[in-house]
GROMACS .gro file of C-alpha atoms in nm:
model
  345
    1MET     CA    1   0.000   0.000   0.000
    2ASN     CA    2   0.147   0.334  -0.103
    3HIS     CA    3  -0.131   0.561   0.016
    4HIS     CA    4  -0.337   0.676   0.312
    5THR     CA    5  -0.703   0.572   0.289
    6LEU     CA    6  -0.985   0.809   0.380
    7HIS     CA    7  -1.311   0.619   0.443
    8ILE     CA    8  -1.635   0.819   0.409
    9TYR     CA    9  -1.989   0.701   0.474
   10THR     CA   10  -2.334   0.858   0.475
   11ASP     CA   11  -2.678   0.795   0.328
   12GLU     CA   12  -3.030   0.939   0.338
   13SER     CA   13  -3.095   0.791   0.684
   14HIS     CA   14  -2.845   1.039   0.829
   15PHE     CA   15  -3.028   1.341   0.688
   16PHE     CA   16  -3.232   1.540   0.943
   17THR     CA   17  -3.392   1.880   0.997
   18LYS     CA   18  -3.408   2.129   1.283
   19GLY     CA   19  -3.674   2.388   1.222
   20GLU     CA   20  -3.611   2.525   0.874
   21ASP     CA   21  -3.250   2.400   0.859
   22SER     CA   22  -3.137   2.074   0.699
   23PHE     CA   23  -2.835   1.869   0.805
   24ILE     CA   24  -2.659   1.546   0.721
   25ASN     CA   25  -2.406   1.348   0.923
   26VAL     CA   26  -2.097   1.216   0.747
   27TYR     CA   27  -1.880   0.952   0.912
   28TRP     CA   28  -1.511   0.919   0.835
   29LYS     CA   29  -1.187   0.748   0.930
   30ILE     CA   30  -0.833   0.759   0.793
   31ASP     CA   31  -0.602   0.460   0.775
   32PHE     CA   32  -0.265   0.633   0.805
   33ASN     CA   33   0.018   0.461   0.621
   34ARG     CA   34   0.314   0.519   0.850
   35GLU     CA   35   0.553   0.392   0.582
   36LEU     CA   36   0.496   0.729   0.414
   37ASP     CA   37   0.607   0.936   0.714
   38MET     CA   38   0.924   1.050   0.535
   39TYR     CA   39   0.717   1.247   0.281
   40PHE     CA   40   0.575   1.476   0.548
   41HIS     CA   41   0.906   1.632   0.648
   42LYS     CA   42   1.058   1.913   0.442
   43LYS     CA   43   1.384   2.103   0.465
   44LYS     CA   44   1.224   2.376   0.676
   45TYR     CA   45   0.928   2.183   0.812
   46LYS     CA   46   0.919   1.895   1.061
   47HIS     CA   47   0.584   1.724   1.096
   48ASP     CA   48   0.430   1.636   1.432
   49PHE     CA   49   0.267   1.297   1.380
   50SER     CA   50   0.085   1.319   1.713
   51MET     CA   51  -0.149   1.560   1.531
   52PHE     CA   52  -0.290   1.281   1.312
   53ARG     CA   53  -0.667   1.257   1.371
   54ASP     CA   54  -0.701   0.892   1.464
   55GLY     CA   55  -1.032   0.714   1.518
   56VAL     CA   56  -1.378   0.758   1.369
   57GLY     CA   57  -1.518   1.105   1.316
   58ARG     CA   58  -1.865   1.251   1.268
   59LEU     CA   59  -1.896   1.561   1.053
   60GLU     CA   60  -2.230   1.742   1.071
   61ILE     CA   61  -2.288   1.946   0.754
   62ARG     CA   62  -2.566   2.201   0.733
   63PHE     CA   63  -2.710   2.282   0.392
   64PHE     CA   64  -2.707   2.657   0.329
   65ARG     CA   65  -2.998   2.600   0.090
   66ALA     CA   66  -3.211   2.321   0.231
   67PRO     CA   67  -3.315   2.068  -0.037
   68ASN     CA   68  -3.688   2.002  -0.071
   69LYS     CA   69  -3.608   1.635  -0.106
   70LEU     CA   70  -3.275   1.461  -0.053
   71LYS     CA   71  -3.153   1.288  -0.370
   72SER     CA   72  -2.853   1.071  -0.452
   73GLU     CA   73  -2.698   1.379  -0.611
   74HIS     CA   74  -2.701   1.552  -0.272
   75ILE     CA   75  -2.522   1.254  -0.114
   76ALA     CA   76  -2.247   1.266  -0.379
   77TYR     CA   77  -2.217   1.642  -0.340
   78ILE     CA   78  -2.183   1.610   0.038
   79GLU     CA   79  -1.927   1.328   0.021
   80THR     CA   80  -1.714   1.534  -0.219
   81LEU     CA   81  -1.721   1.838   0.008
   82ALA     CA   82  -1.661   1.623   0.315
   83ALA     CA   83  -1.351   1.460   0.164
   84LYS     CA   84  -1.196   1.799   0.096
   85HIS     CA   85  -1.294   1.940   0.436
   86ILE     CA   86  -1.151   1.644   0.626
   87VAL     CA   87  -0.804   1.661   0.469
   88SER     CA   88  -0.765   2.034   0.398
   89ASN     CA   89  -0.575   2.263   0.632
   90SER     CA   90  -0.870   2.505   0.636
   91GLY     CA   91  -1.101   2.225   0.748
   92ILE     CA   92  -1.053   1.942   0.997
   93ASN     CA   93  -0.688   1.908   0.892
   94ALA     CA   94  -0.688   1.537   0.970
   95PHE     CA   95  -0.319   1.503   0.880
   96GLY     CA   96  -0.231   1.773   1.131
   97TYR     CA   97  -0.026   2.016   0.924
   98SER     CA   98   0.101   2.317   1.118
   99ASP     CA   99   0.215   2.507   0.807
  100ASP     CA  100  -0.039   2.614   0.545
  101ASN     CA  101   0.228   2.579   0.276
  102GLN     CA  102   0.218   2.203   0.338
  103SER     CA  103  -0.060   1.958   0.256
  104ILE     CA  104  -0.110   1.589   0.192
  105ARG     CA  105   0.032   1.455  -0.133
  106ARG     CA  106  -0.266   1.377  -0.352
  107ASP     CA  107  -0.083   1.087  -0.516
  108GLN     CA  108  -0.061   0.931  -0.169
  109LEU     CA  109  -0.430   0.976  -0.085
  110HIS     CA  110  -0.702   0.723  -0.164
  111ILE     CA  111  -1.066   0.809  -0.091
  112GLU     CA  112  -1.331   0.541  -0.034
  113VAL     CA  113  -1.686   0.675  -0.063
  114SER     CA  114  -2.021   0.507  -0.003
  115ASN     CA  115  -2.207   0.646  -0.306
  116PRO     CA  116  -2.103   0.542  -0.661
  117GLU     CA  117  -2.184   0.887  -0.798
  118SER     CA  118  -1.935   1.043  -0.556
  119VAL     CA  119  -1.655   0.870  -0.748
  120ASN     CA  120  -1.734   1.063  -1.066
  121LEU     CA  121  -1.793   1.389  -0.883
  122ILE     CA  122  -1.447   1.374  -0.722
  123ASP     CA  123  -1.245   1.227  -1.010
  124ARG     CA  124  -1.406   1.384  -1.317
  125LYS     CA  125  -1.169   1.254  -1.583
  126GLY     CA  126  -1.363   1.114  -1.879
  127VAL     CA  127  -1.704   1.161  -1.717
  128ASP     CA  128  -1.983   1.240  -1.967
  129GLN     CA  129  -2.133   1.588  -1.959
  130GLU     CA  130  -2.478   1.432  -1.910
  131PHE     CA  131  -2.369   1.330  -1.561
  132PHE     CA  132  -2.289   1.690  -1.466
  133ASN     CA  133  -2.605   1.818  -1.635
  134ARG     CA  134  -2.806   1.597  -1.401
  135PHE     CA  135  -2.627   1.743  -1.100
  136SER     CA  136  -2.689   2.097  -1.226
  137ALA     CA  137  -2.562   2.356  -0.974
  138LEU     CA  138  -2.428   2.086  -0.740
  139ALA     CA  139  -2.165   1.995  -1.000
  140ALA     CA  140  -2.033   2.352  -1.007
  141LEU     CA  141  -2.055   2.396  -0.629
  142SER     CA  142  -1.849   2.081  -0.567
  143SER     CA  143  -1.592   2.161  -0.839
  144PRO     CA  144  -1.353   2.356  -0.607
  145ALA     CA  145  -1.346   2.058  -0.368
  146ALA     CA  146  -1.275   1.824  -0.661
  147GLY     CA  147  -1.000   2.062  -0.772
  148TYR     CA  148  -0.843   2.052  -0.427
  149LEU     CA  149  -0.846   1.670  -0.437
  150TYR     CA  150  -0.716   1.648  -0.795
  151GLY     CA  151  -0.465   1.364  -0.822
  152ALA     CA  152  -0.610   1.150  -0.542
  153SER     CA  153  -0.755   0.811  -0.631
  154VAL     CA  154  -1.115   0.732  -0.539
  155SER     CA  155  -1.336   0.424  -0.527
  156MET     CA  156  -1.672   0.316  -0.393
  157SER     CA  157  -1.695   0.067  -0.106
  158THR     CA  158  -1.991  -0.107   0.056
  159ASP     CA  159  -1.782  -0.214   0.355
  160LYS     CA  160  -1.875  -0.005   0.656
  161SER     CA  161  -1.751  -0.238   0.928
  162TRP     CA  162  -1.522   0.043   1.046
  163VAL     CA  163  -1.826   0.255   1.140
  164ASP     CA  164  -2.104   0.004   1.218
  165SER     CA  165  -2.055   0.014   1.594
  166TYR     CA  166  -2.085   0.396   1.587
  167LEU     CA  167  -2.419   0.406   1.405
  168LYS     CA  168  -2.632   0.413   1.716
  169GLU     CA  169  -2.757   0.680   1.949
  170ASP     CA  170  -2.519   0.824   2.208
  171SER     CA  171  -2.207   0.696   2.031
  172VAL     CA  172  -1.890   0.879   2.129
  173PHE     CA  173  -1.666   0.985   1.840
  174GLU     CA  174  -1.295   1.052   1.850
  175ASN     CA  175  -1.355   1.350   1.621
  176TYR     CA  176  -1.670   1.563   1.603
  177ASN     CA  177  -1.707   1.869   1.382
  178LYS     CA  178  -1.976   2.096   1.236
  179VAL     CA  179  -1.968   2.306   0.919
  180VAL     CA  180  -2.194   2.471   0.659
  181ASP     CA  181  -2.155   2.344   0.304
  182ILE     CA  182  -2.086   2.686   0.147
  183ASN     CA  183  -1.806   2.747   0.398
  184ILE     CA  184  -1.632   2.431   0.279
  185ILE     CA  185  -1.648   2.575  -0.072
  186SER     CA  186  -1.525   2.925   0.015
  187ASN     CA  187  -1.263   2.840   0.278
  188ASP     CA  188  -0.996   2.787   0.014
  189TYR     CA  189  -1.061   3.086  -0.211
  190PHE     CA  190  -0.711   3.219  -0.280
  191GLN     CA  191  -0.654   3.585  -0.200
  192THR     CA  192  -0.463   3.795  -0.457
  193ALA     CA  193  -0.420   4.169  -0.515
  194LEU     CA  194  -0.701   4.153  -0.773
  195GLY     CA  195  -0.940   3.964  -0.545
  196LYS     CA  196  -1.030   3.614  -0.432
  197MET     CA  197  -0.961   3.336  -0.682
  198ILE     CA  198  -1.167   3.020  -0.715
  199VAL     CA  199  -0.951   2.728  -0.823
  200ASP     CA  200  -1.180   2.443  -0.925
  201TYR     CA  201  -1.143   2.109  -1.103
  202ARG     CA  202  -1.128   2.269  -1.446
  203SER     CA  203  -0.861   2.517  -1.330
  204VAL     CA  204  -0.634   2.235  -1.215
  205GLU     CA  205  -0.712   2.015  -1.515
  206GLU     CA  206  -0.622   2.299  -1.755
  207TRP     CA  207  -0.290   2.343  -1.574
  208MET     CA  208  -0.206   1.972  -1.574
  209ASN     CA  209  -0.312   1.923  -1.938
  210SER     CA  210  -0.106   2.209  -2.079
  211GLU     CA  211   0.151   2.098  -2.337
  212LEU     CA  212   0.436   2.207  -2.113
  213MET     CA  213   0.310   2.009  -1.813
  214LYS     CA  214   0.242   1.697  -2.021
  215PHE     CA  215   0.595   1.712  -2.162
  216GLN     CA  216   0.747   1.756  -1.817
  217LEU     CA  217   0.545   1.466  -1.678
  218GLU     CA  218   0.573   1.221  -1.968
  219VAL     CA  219   0.924   1.294  -2.098
  220GLU     CA  220   1.123   1.468  -1.825
  221GLY     CA  221   0.984   1.253  -1.545
  222ALA     CA  222   0.853   1.542  -1.337
  223ILE     CA  223   0.624   1.465  -1.044
  224VAL     CA  224   0.344   1.697  -0.935
  225PRO     CA  225   0.224   1.548  -0.605
  226ARG     CA  226  -0.006   1.843  -0.525
  227PRO     CA  227  -0.164   1.975  -0.849
  228TYR     CA  228  -0.394   2.219  -0.668
  229GLN     CA  229  -0.097   2.380  -0.493
  230ALA     CA  230   0.083   2.408  -0.828
  231VAL     CA  231  -0.194   2.640  -0.949
  232LEU     CA  232  -0.174   2.844  -0.629
  233GLU     CA  233   0.202   2.882  -0.671
  234GLY     CA  234   0.135   3.015  -1.019
  235LEU     CA  235  -0.116   3.266  -0.882
  236LYS     CA  236   0.139   3.388  -0.627
  237LYS     CA  237   0.365   3.497  -0.915
  238MET     CA  238   0.100   3.712  -1.082
  239THR     CA  239   0.186   4.083  -1.068
  240ASN     CA  240   0.023   4.236  -1.377
  241ILE     CA  241  -0.328   4.251  -1.524
  242VAL     CA  242  -0.385   4.249  -1.901
  243TYR     CA  243  -0.700   4.443  -1.994
  244LYS     CA  244  -0.647   4.498  -2.368
  245ASN     CA  245  -0.416   4.471  -2.670
  246SER     CA  246  -0.391   4.092  -2.651
  247LYS     CA  247  -0.511   3.848  -2.918
  248MET     CA  248  -0.525   3.573  -2.658
  249LEU     CA  249  -0.743   3.790  -2.434
  250ASP     CA  250  -0.971   3.873  -2.729
  251LYS     CA  251  -1.022   3.501  -2.804
  252MET     CA  252  -1.094   3.429  -2.440
  253ARG     CA  253  -1.352   3.708  -2.423
  254GLU     CA  254  -1.526   3.575  -2.733
  255LYS     CA  255  -1.571   3.244  -2.552
  256PHE     CA  256  -1.629   3.346  -2.189
  257GLY     CA  257  -1.739   3.710  -2.193
  258HIS     CA  258  -1.603   4.061  -2.235
  259ASP     CA  259  -1.510   4.104  -1.867
  260CYS     CA  260  -1.247   3.826  -1.858
  261LEU     CA  261  -0.890   3.923  -1.770
  262MET     CA  262  -0.540   3.781  -1.794
  263LEU     CA  263  -0.284   3.788  -1.514
  264THR     CA  264   0.091   3.768  -1.582
  265ASP     CA  265   0.416   3.761  -1.390
  266ASP     CA  266   0.683   4.029  -1.432
  267ASP     CA  267   0.865   3.836  -1.705
  268HIS     CA  268   0.547   3.727  -1.887
  269LEU     CA  269   0.653   3.363  -1.856
  270LEU     CA  270   0.312   3.263  -1.722
  271MET     CA  271  -0.036   3.389  -1.804
  272ILE     CA  272  -0.344   3.290  -1.604
  273GLN     CA  273  -0.692   3.356  -1.742
  274VAL     CA  274  -0.965   3.458  -1.497
  275MET     CA  275  -1.335   3.539  -1.514
  276PRO     CA  276  -1.533   3.744  -1.260
  277ILE     CA  277  -1.795   3.539  -1.075
  278ASP     CA  278  -1.902   3.799  -0.819
  279PRO     CA  279  -1.758   4.138  -0.928
  280SER     CA  280  -1.906   4.328  -0.633
  281ASN     CA  281  -1.704   4.110  -0.394
  282ASN     CA  282  -1.400   4.076  -0.624
  283ILE     CA  283  -1.437   3.700  -0.665
  284TYR     CA  284  -1.288   3.545  -0.980
  285LYS     CA  285  -1.264   3.196  -1.126
  286VAL     CA  286  -0.940   3.064  -1.275
  287LEU     CA  287  -1.014   2.942  -1.629
  288GLY     CA  288  -0.682   2.836  -1.772
  289VAL     CA  289  -0.310   2.892  -1.808
  290ARG     CA  290  -0.060   2.966  -2.083
  291HIS     CA  291   0.316   2.922  -2.041
  292HIS     CA  292   0.590   3.103  -2.229
  293ILE     CA  293   0.818   2.820  -2.343
  294PRO     CA  294   1.192   2.888  -2.392
  295ILE     CA  295   1.308   2.823  -2.747
  296ALA     CA  296   1.537   2.530  -2.662
  297LYS     CA  297   1.266   2.363  -2.456
  298LEU     CA  298   1.013   2.415  -2.735
  299GLU     CA  299   1.260   2.255  -2.975
  300ARG     CA  300   1.286   1.947  -2.754
  301MET     CA  301   0.911   1.935  -2.694
  302GLN     CA  302   0.838   1.937  -3.066
  303ALA     CA  303   1.092   1.661  -3.121
  304HIS     CA  304   0.873   1.452  -2.889
  305GLY     CA  305   0.548   1.557  -3.058
  306PHE     CA  306   0.437   1.830  -2.815
  307ALA     CA  307   0.333   2.190  -2.894
  308LEU     CA  308   0.345   2.132  -3.268
  309ASP     CA  309   0.104   2.422  -3.326
  310ILE     CA  310   0.373   2.671  -3.217
  311THR     CA  311   0.612   2.797  -3.485
  312LEU     CA  312   0.978   2.752  -3.391
  313ASP     CA  313   1.164   3.041  -3.552
  314ALA     CA  314   1.484   3.183  -3.399
  315PRO     CA  315   1.833   3.287  -3.516
  316LYS     CA  316   2.107   3.029  -3.463
  317GLU     CA  317   2.287   3.227  -3.190
  318VAL     CA  318   1.963   3.278  -2.996
  319LEU     CA  319   1.881   2.908  -3.019
  320GLU     CA  320   2.229   2.804  -2.902
  321ALA     CA  321   2.215   3.041  -2.605
  322SER     CA  322   1.873   2.907  -2.512
  323ARG     CA  323   2.001   2.548  -2.538
  324ALA     CA  324   2.286   2.628  -2.299
  325ARG     CA  325   2.047   2.779  -2.042
  326TYR     CA  326   1.810   2.484  -2.080
  327GLU     CA  327   2.083   2.223  -2.025
  328SER     CA  328   2.209   2.415  -1.722
  329GLY     CA  329   1.856   2.420  -1.582
  330LEU     CA  330   1.821   2.043  -1.629
  331LYS     CA  331   2.141   1.985  -1.432
  332ARG     CA  332   2.021   2.208  -1.147
  333THR     CA  333   1.687   2.024  -1.138
  334ALA     CA  334   1.856   1.683  -1.131
  335LEU     CA  335   2.082   1.797  -0.846
  336ALA     CA  336   1.785   1.933  -0.650
  337ARG     CA  337   1.599   1.601  -0.687
  338GLU     CA  338   1.902   1.408  -0.569
  339ASN     CA  339   1.939   1.632  -0.264
  340SER     CA  340   1.568   1.591  -0.190
  341LYS     CA  341   1.603   1.212  -0.192
  342LYS     CA  342   1.899   1.231   0.046
  343HIS     CA  343   1.700   1.458   0.279
  344ARG     CA  344   1.411   1.207   0.297
  345LYS     CA  345   1.653   0.928   0.384
   0.00000   0.00000   0.00000
């Protein structure tokens, strides 16, 4: 086993009302894989494993908008939000991180849910649009949670032996928490100078499916253990806003609306496309990303069949200088990886 397993269980029998408010109880437990302890420590961060949330937990979630009738779609929506809330630093923080720059590696997290539709709502790769159409607004509302969990594996399980003894009145839980569903969604909006940024499943998928990222993953052997954090790191670099005089911005506005914007870093090596969701409160949604690719790297990418739609046109001396910088960068990266391995040992 090379992952930690988060077990989640709920169903319609755990839905209840108090006055005009509607609630549902979600039960959870994490099987911590202590063979993975080495991955928690970093050069400037030492993890305190006593902060692991052991035992079975009960998470009471209140619906901000009470459903007239609980459907299977609501169960999947709740399990998706619960999974994110349990592991995220802004939520229960079940892995006990004391530094918000650290979080669980998604490639070392497996989620077991009790509803088959929760699987597709968390891991959305290859899921038909008809599925999301049926979920309507719930699909969009759960997308930030799915984005946070991007890279984790997920499956459905009917085994609830881990929680059976707790499903009775007056049970005592090792962990007990309450939250409102919309707070789970908004807790991880990322604050920038422009406003709050919503990073959802599509945001992360666009980042991971860019030609540059695919080349780095498939050819250069790069590892992105926390895809959601990779997008946040990109947002941290944004210092400029592009309002006009950009063909790329014009194309984006034709597709998503005239009020879309592009953010860039000082060197214009990275461009992030955003769309206002709630302009009065300065809330934006991250749509996609475009990387400026150095000439030598583009040359190598195209040799492997990537980014073939980009014209490679540069004088010989410029290309040779770019190749030298690229090779130097590869050596630095290889050295950093080797040092990282030594540090974990």
